[in-house]
PDB file of C-alpha atoms in Angstrom:
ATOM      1  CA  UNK A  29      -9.796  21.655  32.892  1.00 70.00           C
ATOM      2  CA  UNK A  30      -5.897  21.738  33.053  1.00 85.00           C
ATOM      3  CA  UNK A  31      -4.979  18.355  33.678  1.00 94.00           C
ATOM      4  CA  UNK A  32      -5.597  14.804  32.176  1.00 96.00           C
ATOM      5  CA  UNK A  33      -7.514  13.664  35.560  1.00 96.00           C
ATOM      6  CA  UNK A  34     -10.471  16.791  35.094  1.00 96.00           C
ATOM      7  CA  UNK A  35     -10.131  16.135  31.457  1.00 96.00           C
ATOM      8  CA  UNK A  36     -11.715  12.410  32.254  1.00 97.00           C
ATOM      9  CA  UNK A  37     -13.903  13.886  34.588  1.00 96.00           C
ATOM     10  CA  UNK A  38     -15.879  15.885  32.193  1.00 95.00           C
ATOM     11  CA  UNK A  39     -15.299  12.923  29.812  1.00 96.00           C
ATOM     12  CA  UNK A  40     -17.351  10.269  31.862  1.00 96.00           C
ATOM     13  CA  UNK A  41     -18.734  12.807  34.322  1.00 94.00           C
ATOM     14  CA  UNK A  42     -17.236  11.329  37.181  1.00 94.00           C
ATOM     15  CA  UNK A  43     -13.379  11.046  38.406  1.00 95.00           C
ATOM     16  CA  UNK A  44     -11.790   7.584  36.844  1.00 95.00           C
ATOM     17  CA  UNK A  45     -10.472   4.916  38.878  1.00 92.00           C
ATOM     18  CA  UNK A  46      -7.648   4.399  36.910  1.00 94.00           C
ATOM     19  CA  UNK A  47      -5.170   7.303  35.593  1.00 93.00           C
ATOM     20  CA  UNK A  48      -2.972   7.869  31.813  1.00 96.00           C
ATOM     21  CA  UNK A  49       0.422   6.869  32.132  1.00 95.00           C
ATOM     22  CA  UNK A  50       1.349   9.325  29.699  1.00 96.00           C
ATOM     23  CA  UNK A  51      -0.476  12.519  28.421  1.00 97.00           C
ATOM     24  CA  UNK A  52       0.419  14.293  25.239  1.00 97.00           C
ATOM     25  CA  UNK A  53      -1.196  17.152  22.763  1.00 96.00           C
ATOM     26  CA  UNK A  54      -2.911  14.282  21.254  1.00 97.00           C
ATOM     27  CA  UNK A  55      -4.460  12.860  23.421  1.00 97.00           C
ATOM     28  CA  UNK A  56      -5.402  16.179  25.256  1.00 97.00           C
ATOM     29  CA  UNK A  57      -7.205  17.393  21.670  1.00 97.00           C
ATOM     30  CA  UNK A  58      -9.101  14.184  21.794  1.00 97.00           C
ATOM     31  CA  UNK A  59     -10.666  14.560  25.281  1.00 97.00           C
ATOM     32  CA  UNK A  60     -11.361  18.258  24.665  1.00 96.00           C
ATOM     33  CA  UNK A  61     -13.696  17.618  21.502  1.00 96.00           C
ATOM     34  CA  UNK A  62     -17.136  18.638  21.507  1.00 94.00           C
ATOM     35  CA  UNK A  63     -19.636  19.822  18.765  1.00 94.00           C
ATOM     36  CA  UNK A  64     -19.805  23.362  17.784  1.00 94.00           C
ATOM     37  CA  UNK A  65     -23.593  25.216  16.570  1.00 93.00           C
ATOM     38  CA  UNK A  66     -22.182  28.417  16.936  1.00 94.00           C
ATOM     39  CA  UNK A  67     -20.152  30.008  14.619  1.00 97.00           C
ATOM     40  CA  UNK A  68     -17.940  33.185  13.898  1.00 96.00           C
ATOM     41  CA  UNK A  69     -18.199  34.884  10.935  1.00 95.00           C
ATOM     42  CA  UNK A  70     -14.711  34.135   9.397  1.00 97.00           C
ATOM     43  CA  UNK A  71     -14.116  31.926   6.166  1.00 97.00           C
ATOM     44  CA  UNK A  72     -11.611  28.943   6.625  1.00 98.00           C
ATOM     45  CA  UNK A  73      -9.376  29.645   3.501  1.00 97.00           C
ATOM     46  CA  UNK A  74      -8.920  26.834   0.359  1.00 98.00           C
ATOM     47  CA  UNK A  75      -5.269  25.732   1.920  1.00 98.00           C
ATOM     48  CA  UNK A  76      -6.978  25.040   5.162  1.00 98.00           C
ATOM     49  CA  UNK A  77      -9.854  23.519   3.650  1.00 98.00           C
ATOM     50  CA  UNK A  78      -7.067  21.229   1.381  1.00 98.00           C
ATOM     51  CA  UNK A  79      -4.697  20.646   4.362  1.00 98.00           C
ATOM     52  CA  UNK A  80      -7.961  19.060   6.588  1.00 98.00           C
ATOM     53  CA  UNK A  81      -9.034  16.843   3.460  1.00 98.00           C
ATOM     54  CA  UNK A  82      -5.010  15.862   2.999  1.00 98.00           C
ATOM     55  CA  UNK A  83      -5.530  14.823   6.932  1.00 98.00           C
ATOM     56  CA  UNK A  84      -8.254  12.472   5.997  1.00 98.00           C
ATOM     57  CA  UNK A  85      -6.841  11.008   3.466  1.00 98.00           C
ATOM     58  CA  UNK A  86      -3.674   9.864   5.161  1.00 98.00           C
ATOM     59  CA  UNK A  87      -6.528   7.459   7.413  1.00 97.00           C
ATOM     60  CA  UNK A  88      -6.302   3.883   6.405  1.00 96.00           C
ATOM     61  CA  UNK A  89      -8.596   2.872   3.624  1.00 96.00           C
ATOM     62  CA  UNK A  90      -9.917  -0.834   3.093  1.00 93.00           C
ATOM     63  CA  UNK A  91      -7.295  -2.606   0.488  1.00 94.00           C
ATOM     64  CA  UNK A  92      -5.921   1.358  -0.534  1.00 96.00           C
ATOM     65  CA  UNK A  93      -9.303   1.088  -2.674  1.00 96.00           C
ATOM     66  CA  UNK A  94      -9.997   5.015  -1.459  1.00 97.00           C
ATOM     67  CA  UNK A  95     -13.468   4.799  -2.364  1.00 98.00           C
ATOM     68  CA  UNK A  96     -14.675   7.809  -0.651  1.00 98.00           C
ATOM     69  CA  UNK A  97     -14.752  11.426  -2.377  1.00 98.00           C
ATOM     70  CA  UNK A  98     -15.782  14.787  -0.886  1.00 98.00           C
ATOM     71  CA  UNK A  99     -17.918  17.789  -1.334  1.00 98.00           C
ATOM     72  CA  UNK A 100     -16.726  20.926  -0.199  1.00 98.00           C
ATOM     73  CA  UNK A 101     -19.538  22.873   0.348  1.00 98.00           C
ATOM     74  CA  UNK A 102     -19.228  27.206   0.613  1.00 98.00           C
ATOM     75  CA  UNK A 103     -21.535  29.022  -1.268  1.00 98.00           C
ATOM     76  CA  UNK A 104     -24.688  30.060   0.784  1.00 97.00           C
ATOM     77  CA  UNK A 105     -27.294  29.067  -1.191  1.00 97.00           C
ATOM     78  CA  UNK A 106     -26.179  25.517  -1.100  1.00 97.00           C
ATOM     79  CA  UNK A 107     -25.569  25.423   2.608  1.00 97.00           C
ATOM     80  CA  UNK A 108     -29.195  26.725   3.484  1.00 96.00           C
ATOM     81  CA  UNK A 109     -30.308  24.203   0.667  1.00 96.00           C
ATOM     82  CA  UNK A 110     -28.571  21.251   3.205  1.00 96.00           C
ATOM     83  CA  UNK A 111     -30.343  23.223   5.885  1.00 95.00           C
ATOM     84  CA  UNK A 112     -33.379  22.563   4.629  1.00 94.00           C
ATOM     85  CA  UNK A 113     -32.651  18.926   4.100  1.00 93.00           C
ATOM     86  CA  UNK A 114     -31.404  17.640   7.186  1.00 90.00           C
ATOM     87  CA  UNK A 115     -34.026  19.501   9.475  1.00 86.00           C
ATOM     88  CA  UNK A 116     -31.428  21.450  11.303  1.00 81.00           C
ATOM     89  CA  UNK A 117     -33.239  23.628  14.069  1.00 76.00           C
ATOM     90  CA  UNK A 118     -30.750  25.666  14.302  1.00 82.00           C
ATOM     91  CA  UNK A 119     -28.796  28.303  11.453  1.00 90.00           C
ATOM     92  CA  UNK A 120     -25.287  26.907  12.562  1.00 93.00           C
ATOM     93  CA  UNK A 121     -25.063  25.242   9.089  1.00 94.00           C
ATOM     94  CA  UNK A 122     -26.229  28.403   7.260  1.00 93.00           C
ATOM     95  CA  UNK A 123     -23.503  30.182   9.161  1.00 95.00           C
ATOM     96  CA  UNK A 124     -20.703  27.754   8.900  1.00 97.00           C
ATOM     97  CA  UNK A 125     -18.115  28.518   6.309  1.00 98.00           C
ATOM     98  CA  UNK A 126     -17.362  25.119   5.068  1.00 98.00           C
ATOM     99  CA  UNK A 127     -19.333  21.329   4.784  1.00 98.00           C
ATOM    100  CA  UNK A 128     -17.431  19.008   4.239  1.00 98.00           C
ATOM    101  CA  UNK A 129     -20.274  16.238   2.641  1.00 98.00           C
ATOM    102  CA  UNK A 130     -18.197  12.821   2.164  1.00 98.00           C
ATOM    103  CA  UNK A 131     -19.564  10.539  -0.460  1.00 98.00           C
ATOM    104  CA  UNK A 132     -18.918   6.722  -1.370  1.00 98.00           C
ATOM    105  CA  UNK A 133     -17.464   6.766  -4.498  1.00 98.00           C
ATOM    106  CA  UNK A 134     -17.008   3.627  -6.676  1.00 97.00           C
ATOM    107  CA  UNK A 135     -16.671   5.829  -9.992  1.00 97.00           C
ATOM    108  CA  UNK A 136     -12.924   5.325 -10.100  1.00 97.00           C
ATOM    109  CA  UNK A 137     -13.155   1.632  -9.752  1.00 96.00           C
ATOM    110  CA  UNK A 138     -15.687   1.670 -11.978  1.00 96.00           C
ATOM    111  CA  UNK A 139     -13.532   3.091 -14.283  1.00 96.00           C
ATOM    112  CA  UNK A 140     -10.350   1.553 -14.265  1.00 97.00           C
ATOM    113  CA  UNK A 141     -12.548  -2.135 -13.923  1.00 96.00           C
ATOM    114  CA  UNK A 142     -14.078  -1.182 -17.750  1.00 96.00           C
ATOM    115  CA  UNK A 143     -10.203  -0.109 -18.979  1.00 96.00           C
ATOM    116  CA  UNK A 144      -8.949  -3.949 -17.588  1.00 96.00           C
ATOM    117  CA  UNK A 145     -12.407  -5.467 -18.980  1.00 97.00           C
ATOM    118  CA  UNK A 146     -13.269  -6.553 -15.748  1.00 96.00           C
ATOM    119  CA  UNK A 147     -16.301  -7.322 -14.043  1.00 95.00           C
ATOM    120  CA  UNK A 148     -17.260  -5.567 -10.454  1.00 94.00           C
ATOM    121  CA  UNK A 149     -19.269  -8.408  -8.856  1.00 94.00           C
ATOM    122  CA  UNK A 150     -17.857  -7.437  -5.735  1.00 94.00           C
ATOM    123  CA  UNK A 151     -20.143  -4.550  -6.089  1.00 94.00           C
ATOM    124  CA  UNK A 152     -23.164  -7.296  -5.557  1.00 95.00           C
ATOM    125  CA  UNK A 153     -22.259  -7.955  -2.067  1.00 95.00           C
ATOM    126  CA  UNK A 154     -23.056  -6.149   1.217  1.00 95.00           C
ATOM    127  CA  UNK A 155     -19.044  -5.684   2.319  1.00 95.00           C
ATOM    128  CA  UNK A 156     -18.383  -3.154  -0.483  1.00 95.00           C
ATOM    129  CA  UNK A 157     -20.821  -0.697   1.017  1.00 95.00           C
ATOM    130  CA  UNK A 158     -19.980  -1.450   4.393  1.00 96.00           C
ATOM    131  CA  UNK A 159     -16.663  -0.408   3.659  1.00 95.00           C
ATOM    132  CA  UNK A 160     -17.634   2.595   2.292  1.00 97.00           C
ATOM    133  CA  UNK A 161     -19.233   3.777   4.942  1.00 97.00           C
ATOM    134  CA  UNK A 162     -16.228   2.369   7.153  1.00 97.00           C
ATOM    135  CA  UNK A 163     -13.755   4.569   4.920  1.00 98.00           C
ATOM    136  CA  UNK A 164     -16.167   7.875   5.402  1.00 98.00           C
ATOM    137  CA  UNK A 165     -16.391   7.697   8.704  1.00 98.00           C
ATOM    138  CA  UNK A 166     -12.030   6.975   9.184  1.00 98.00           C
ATOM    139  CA  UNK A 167     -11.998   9.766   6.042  1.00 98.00           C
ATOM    140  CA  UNK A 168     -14.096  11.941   8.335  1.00 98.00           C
ATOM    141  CA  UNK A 169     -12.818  11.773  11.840  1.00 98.00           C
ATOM    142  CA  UNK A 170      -9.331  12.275  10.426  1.00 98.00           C
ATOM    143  CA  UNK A 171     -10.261  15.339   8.915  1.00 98.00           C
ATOM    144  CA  UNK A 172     -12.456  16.689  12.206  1.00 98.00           C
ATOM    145  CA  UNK A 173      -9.391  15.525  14.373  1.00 98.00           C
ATOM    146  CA  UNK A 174      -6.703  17.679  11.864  1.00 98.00           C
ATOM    147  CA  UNK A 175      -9.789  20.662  11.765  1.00 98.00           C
ATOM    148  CA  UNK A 176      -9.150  21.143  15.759  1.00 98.00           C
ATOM    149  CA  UNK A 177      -5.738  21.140  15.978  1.00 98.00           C
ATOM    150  CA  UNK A 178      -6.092  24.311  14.085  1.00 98.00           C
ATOM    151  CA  UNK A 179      -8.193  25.732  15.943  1.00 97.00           C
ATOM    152  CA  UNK A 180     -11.241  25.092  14.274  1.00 98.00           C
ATOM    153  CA  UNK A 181     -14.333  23.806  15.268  1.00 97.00           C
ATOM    154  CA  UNK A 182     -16.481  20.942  13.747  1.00 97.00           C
ATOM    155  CA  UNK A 183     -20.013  19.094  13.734  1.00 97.00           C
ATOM    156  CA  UNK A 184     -21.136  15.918  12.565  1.00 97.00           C
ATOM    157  CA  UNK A 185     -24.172  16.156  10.204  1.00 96.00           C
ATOM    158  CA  UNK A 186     -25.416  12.256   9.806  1.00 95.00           C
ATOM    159  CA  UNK A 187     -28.614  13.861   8.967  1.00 94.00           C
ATOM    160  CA  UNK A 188     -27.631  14.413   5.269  1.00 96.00           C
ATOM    161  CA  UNK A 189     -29.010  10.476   5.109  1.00 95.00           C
ATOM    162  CA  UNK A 190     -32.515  11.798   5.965  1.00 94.00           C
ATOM    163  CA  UNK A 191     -32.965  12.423   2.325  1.00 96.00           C
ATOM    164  CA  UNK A 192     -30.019  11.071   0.194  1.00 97.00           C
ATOM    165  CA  UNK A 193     -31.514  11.601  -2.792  1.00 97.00           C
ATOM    166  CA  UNK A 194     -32.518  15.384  -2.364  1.00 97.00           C
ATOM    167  CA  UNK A 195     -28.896  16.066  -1.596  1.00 98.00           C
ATOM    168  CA  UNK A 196     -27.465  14.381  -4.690  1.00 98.00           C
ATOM    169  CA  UNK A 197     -29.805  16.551  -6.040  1.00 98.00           C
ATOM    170  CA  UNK A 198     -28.801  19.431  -4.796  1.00 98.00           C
ATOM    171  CA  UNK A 199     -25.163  18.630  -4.995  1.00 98.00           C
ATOM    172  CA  UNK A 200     -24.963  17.180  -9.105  1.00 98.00           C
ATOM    173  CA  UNK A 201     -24.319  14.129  -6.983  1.00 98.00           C
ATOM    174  CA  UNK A 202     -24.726  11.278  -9.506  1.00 98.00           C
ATOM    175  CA  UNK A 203     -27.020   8.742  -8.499  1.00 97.00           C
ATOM    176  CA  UNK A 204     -24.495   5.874  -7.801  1.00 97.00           C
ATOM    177  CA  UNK A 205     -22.006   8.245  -5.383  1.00 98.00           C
ATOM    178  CA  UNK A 206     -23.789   8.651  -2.239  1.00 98.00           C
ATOM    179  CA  UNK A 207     -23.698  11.161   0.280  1.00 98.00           C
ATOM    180  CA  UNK A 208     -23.152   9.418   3.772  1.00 97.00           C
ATOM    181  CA  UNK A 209     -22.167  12.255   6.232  1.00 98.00           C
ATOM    182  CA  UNK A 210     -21.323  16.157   6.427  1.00 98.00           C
ATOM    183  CA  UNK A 211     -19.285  17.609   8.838  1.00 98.00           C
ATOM    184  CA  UNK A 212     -19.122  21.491   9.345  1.00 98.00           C
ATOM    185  CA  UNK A 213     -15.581  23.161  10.188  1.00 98.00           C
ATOM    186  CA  UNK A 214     -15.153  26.272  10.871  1.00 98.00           C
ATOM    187  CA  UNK A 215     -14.150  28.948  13.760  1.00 97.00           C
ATOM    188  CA  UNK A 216     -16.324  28.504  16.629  1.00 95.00           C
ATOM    189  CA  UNK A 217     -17.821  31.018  18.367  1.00 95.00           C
ATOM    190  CA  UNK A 218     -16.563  31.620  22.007  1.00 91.00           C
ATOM    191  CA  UNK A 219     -19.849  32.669  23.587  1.00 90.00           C
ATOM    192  CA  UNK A 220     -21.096  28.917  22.547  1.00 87.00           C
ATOM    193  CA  UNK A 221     -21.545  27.772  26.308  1.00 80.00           C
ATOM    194  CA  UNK A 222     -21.330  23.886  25.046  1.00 81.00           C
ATOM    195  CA  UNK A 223     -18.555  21.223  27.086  1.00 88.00           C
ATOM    196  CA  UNK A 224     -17.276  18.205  27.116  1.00 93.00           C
ATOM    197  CA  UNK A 225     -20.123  16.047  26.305  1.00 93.00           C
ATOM    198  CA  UNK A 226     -20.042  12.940  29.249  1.00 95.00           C
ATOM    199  CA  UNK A 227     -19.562   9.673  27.319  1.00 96.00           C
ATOM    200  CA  UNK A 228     -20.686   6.153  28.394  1.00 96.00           C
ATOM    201  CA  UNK A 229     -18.589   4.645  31.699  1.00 95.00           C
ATOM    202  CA  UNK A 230     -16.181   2.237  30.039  1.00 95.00           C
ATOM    203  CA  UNK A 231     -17.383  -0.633  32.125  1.00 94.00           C
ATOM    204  CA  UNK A 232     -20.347  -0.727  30.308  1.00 94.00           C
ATOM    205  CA  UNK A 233     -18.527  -0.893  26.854  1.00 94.00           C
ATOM    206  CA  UNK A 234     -15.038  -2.463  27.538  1.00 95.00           C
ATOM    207  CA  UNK A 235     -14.707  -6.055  27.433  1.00 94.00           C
ATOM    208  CA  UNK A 236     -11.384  -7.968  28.388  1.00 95.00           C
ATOM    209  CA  UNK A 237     -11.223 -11.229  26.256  1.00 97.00           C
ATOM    210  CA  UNK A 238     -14.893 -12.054  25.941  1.00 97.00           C
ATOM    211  CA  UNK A 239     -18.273  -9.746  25.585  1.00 96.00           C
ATOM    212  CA  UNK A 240     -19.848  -9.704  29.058  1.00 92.00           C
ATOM    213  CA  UNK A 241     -23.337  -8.222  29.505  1.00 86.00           C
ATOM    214  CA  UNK A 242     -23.149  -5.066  31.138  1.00 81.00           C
ATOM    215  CA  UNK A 243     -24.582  -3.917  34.821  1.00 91.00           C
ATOM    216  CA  UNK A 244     -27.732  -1.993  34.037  1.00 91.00           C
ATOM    217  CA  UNK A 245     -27.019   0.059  37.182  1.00 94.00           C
ATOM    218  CA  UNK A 246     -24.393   1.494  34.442  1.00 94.00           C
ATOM    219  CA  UNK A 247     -27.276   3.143  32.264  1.00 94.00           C
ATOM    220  CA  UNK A 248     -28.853   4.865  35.319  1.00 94.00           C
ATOM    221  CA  UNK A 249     -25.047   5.971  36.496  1.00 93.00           C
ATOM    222  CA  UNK A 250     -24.819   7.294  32.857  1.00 94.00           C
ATOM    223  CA  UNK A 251     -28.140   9.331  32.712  1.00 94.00           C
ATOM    224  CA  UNK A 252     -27.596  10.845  36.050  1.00 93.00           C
ATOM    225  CA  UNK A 253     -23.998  11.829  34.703  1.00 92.00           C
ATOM    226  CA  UNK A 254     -25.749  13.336  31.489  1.00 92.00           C
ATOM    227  CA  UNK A 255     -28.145  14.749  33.113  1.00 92.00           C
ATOM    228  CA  UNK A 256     -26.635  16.995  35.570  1.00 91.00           C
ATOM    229  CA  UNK A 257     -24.271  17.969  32.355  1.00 90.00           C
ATOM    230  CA  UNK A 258     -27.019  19.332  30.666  1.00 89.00           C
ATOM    231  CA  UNK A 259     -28.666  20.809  33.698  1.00 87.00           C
ATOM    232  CA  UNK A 260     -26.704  23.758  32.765  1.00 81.00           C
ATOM    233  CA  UNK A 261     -28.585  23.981  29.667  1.00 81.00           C
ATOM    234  CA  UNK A 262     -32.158  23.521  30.900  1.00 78.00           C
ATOM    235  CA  UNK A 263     -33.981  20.328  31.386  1.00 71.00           C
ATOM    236  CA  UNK A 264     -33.268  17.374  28.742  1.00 78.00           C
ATOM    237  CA  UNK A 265     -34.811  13.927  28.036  1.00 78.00           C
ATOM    238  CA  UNK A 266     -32.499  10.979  29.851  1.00 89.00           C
ATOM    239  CA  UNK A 267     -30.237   9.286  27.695  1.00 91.00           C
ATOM    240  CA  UNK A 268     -31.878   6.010  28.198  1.00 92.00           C
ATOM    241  CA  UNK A 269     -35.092   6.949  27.222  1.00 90.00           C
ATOM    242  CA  UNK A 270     -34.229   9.098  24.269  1.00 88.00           C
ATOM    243  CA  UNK A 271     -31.911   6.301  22.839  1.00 90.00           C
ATOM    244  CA  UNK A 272     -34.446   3.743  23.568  1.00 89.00           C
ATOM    245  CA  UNK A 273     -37.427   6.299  21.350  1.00 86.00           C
ATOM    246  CA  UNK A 274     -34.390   6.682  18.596  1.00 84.00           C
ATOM    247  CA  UNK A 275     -34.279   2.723  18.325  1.00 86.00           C
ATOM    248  CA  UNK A 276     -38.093   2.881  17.189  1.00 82.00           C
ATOM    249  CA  UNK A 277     -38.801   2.386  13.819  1.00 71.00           C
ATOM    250  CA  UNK A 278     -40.836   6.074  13.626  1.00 78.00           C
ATOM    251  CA  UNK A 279     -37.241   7.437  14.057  1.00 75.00           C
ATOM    252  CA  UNK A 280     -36.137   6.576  10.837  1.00 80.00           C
ATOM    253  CA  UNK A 281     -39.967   6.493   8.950  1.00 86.00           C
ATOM    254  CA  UNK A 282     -40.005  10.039   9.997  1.00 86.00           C
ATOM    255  CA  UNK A 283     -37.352  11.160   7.522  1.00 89.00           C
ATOM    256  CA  UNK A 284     -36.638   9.502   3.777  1.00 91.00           C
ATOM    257  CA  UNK A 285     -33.808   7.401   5.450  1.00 89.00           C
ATOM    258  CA  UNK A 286     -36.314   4.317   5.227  1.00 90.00           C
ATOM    259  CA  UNK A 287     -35.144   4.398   1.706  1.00 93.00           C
ATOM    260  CA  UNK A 288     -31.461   4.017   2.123  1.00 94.00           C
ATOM    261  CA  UNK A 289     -31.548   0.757   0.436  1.00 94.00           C
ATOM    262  CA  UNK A 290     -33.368   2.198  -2.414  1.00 95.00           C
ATOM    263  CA  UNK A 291     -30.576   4.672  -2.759  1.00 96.00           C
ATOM    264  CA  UNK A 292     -27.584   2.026  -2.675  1.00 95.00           C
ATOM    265  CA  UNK A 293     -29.294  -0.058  -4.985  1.00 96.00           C
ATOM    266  CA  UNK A 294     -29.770   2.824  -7.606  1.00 96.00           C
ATOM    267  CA  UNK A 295     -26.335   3.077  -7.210  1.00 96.00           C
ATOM    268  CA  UNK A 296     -25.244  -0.143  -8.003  1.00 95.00           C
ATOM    269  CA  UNK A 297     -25.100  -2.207  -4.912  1.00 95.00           C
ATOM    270  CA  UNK A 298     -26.336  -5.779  -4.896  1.00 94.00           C
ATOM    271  CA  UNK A 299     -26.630  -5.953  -1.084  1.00 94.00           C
ATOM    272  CA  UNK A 300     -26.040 -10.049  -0.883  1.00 92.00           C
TER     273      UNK A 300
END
């Protein structure tokens, strides 16, 4: 994949009907992302490590609040502890140099609210955790986009939320910081036989003025288009129907996220 037209291909799994009217590095290292599980076994150095967390936090944060804090995470013991924790079936974190666990952080608002002998009541209401996680997840991508354009690879762990508490744990994470999201970084493995992921058609997501419902005929296009990607890989569950099992409430009573709200509460959200 060479040009920006088999770039979109593997994108949406089928040729576009329309075509860039410019192409540059950027955009070309955006199209080319996937997730990595397969990793060398090379360290990503502390200047690296800095440089990628200096990339995320030149993203735009809500009202330059920068309420979001991070976790570098090398030493092995820890890594196979967050292993353990998110139900990885896989050893790619065990193997991964470097986790990157972002955490919303209110301590240094916290702190400079007591020095002014101010209140927080803000802290009552739902938008101060939404942003938070809105902040970790701009804090994150930045940081996965910089990771790439050195050469690195990354992965997205939301599954440090299936136990938010056992992480702080394991981390010294105090209970009102929390843990939303990890992602690994590190070299990836060549032999990894993973592409470029097929996303949704954007007529199914794109609306021009006003929301329109989408064609259902889009959904079958879609799983057809996933499906024959992952035929390469051996047989795998349509999109439509795993998404549609993932939407169930067993998903999330499998794992301790059911007590997310338990765990922002502790930490000092009022959740109006």
């Amino acid at each position: 994949m060479t040009t920006p037209e088999e770039l979109l291909a593997a994108r949406y799994g089928a040729p576009t009907q329309w075509t860039p009217p410019e192409w540059n590095d950027t955009l070309d290292l955006l199209h080319r992302h996937r997730s990595v599980r397969k990793w060398l076994n090379e360290p990503v150095d502390e200047d690296t490590i800095r440089t990628i967390i200096s990339a995320a936090q030149s993203g735009a944060t809500s009202s330059n609040k920068q309420v979001i804090s991070v976790i570098a995470v090398r030493d092995p013991e820890l890594k196979n502890g967050l292993a353990t924790i998110t139900r990885q079936m896989y050893p790619h974190l065990e193997q991964v140099p470097v986790v990157l666990i972002w955490l919303i952080d209110y301590s240094r608002i916290r702190a400079v609210a007591a020095r002014e002998d101010l209140p927080t009541g803000a802290l009552d209401y739902l938008d101060e955790v939404g942003l938070g996680f809105l902040d970790a997840g701009i804090a994150a991508q930045n940081a996965a986009i910089a990771a790439e354009s050195l050469g690195l690879g990354t992965l997205y762990l939301g599954s440090v939320r299936n136990d938010v508490e056992a992480v702080q744990e394991l981390l010294g994470i105090p209970p009102e910081i929390v843990p939303v999201v990890g992602l690994e970084v590190g070299h990836l493995d060549p032999s990894e036989p993973a592409g470029i992921k097929p996303r949704l058609p954007q007529e199914a997501i794109v609306h021009w003025d006003t929301y329109s419902a989408p064609d259902p005929l889009l959904i079958d296009a879609y799983d057809q288009a996933l499906n024959t990607y992952y035929s390469r890989y051996g047989q795998h569950q349509l999109w439509s129907r795993q998404t549609a099992h993932r939407a169930a409430s067993e998903s999330v009573t499998k794992t301790n996220r059911q007590f997310l709200r338990r765990v922002l509460e502790r930490a000092g959200f009022g959740l109006k």
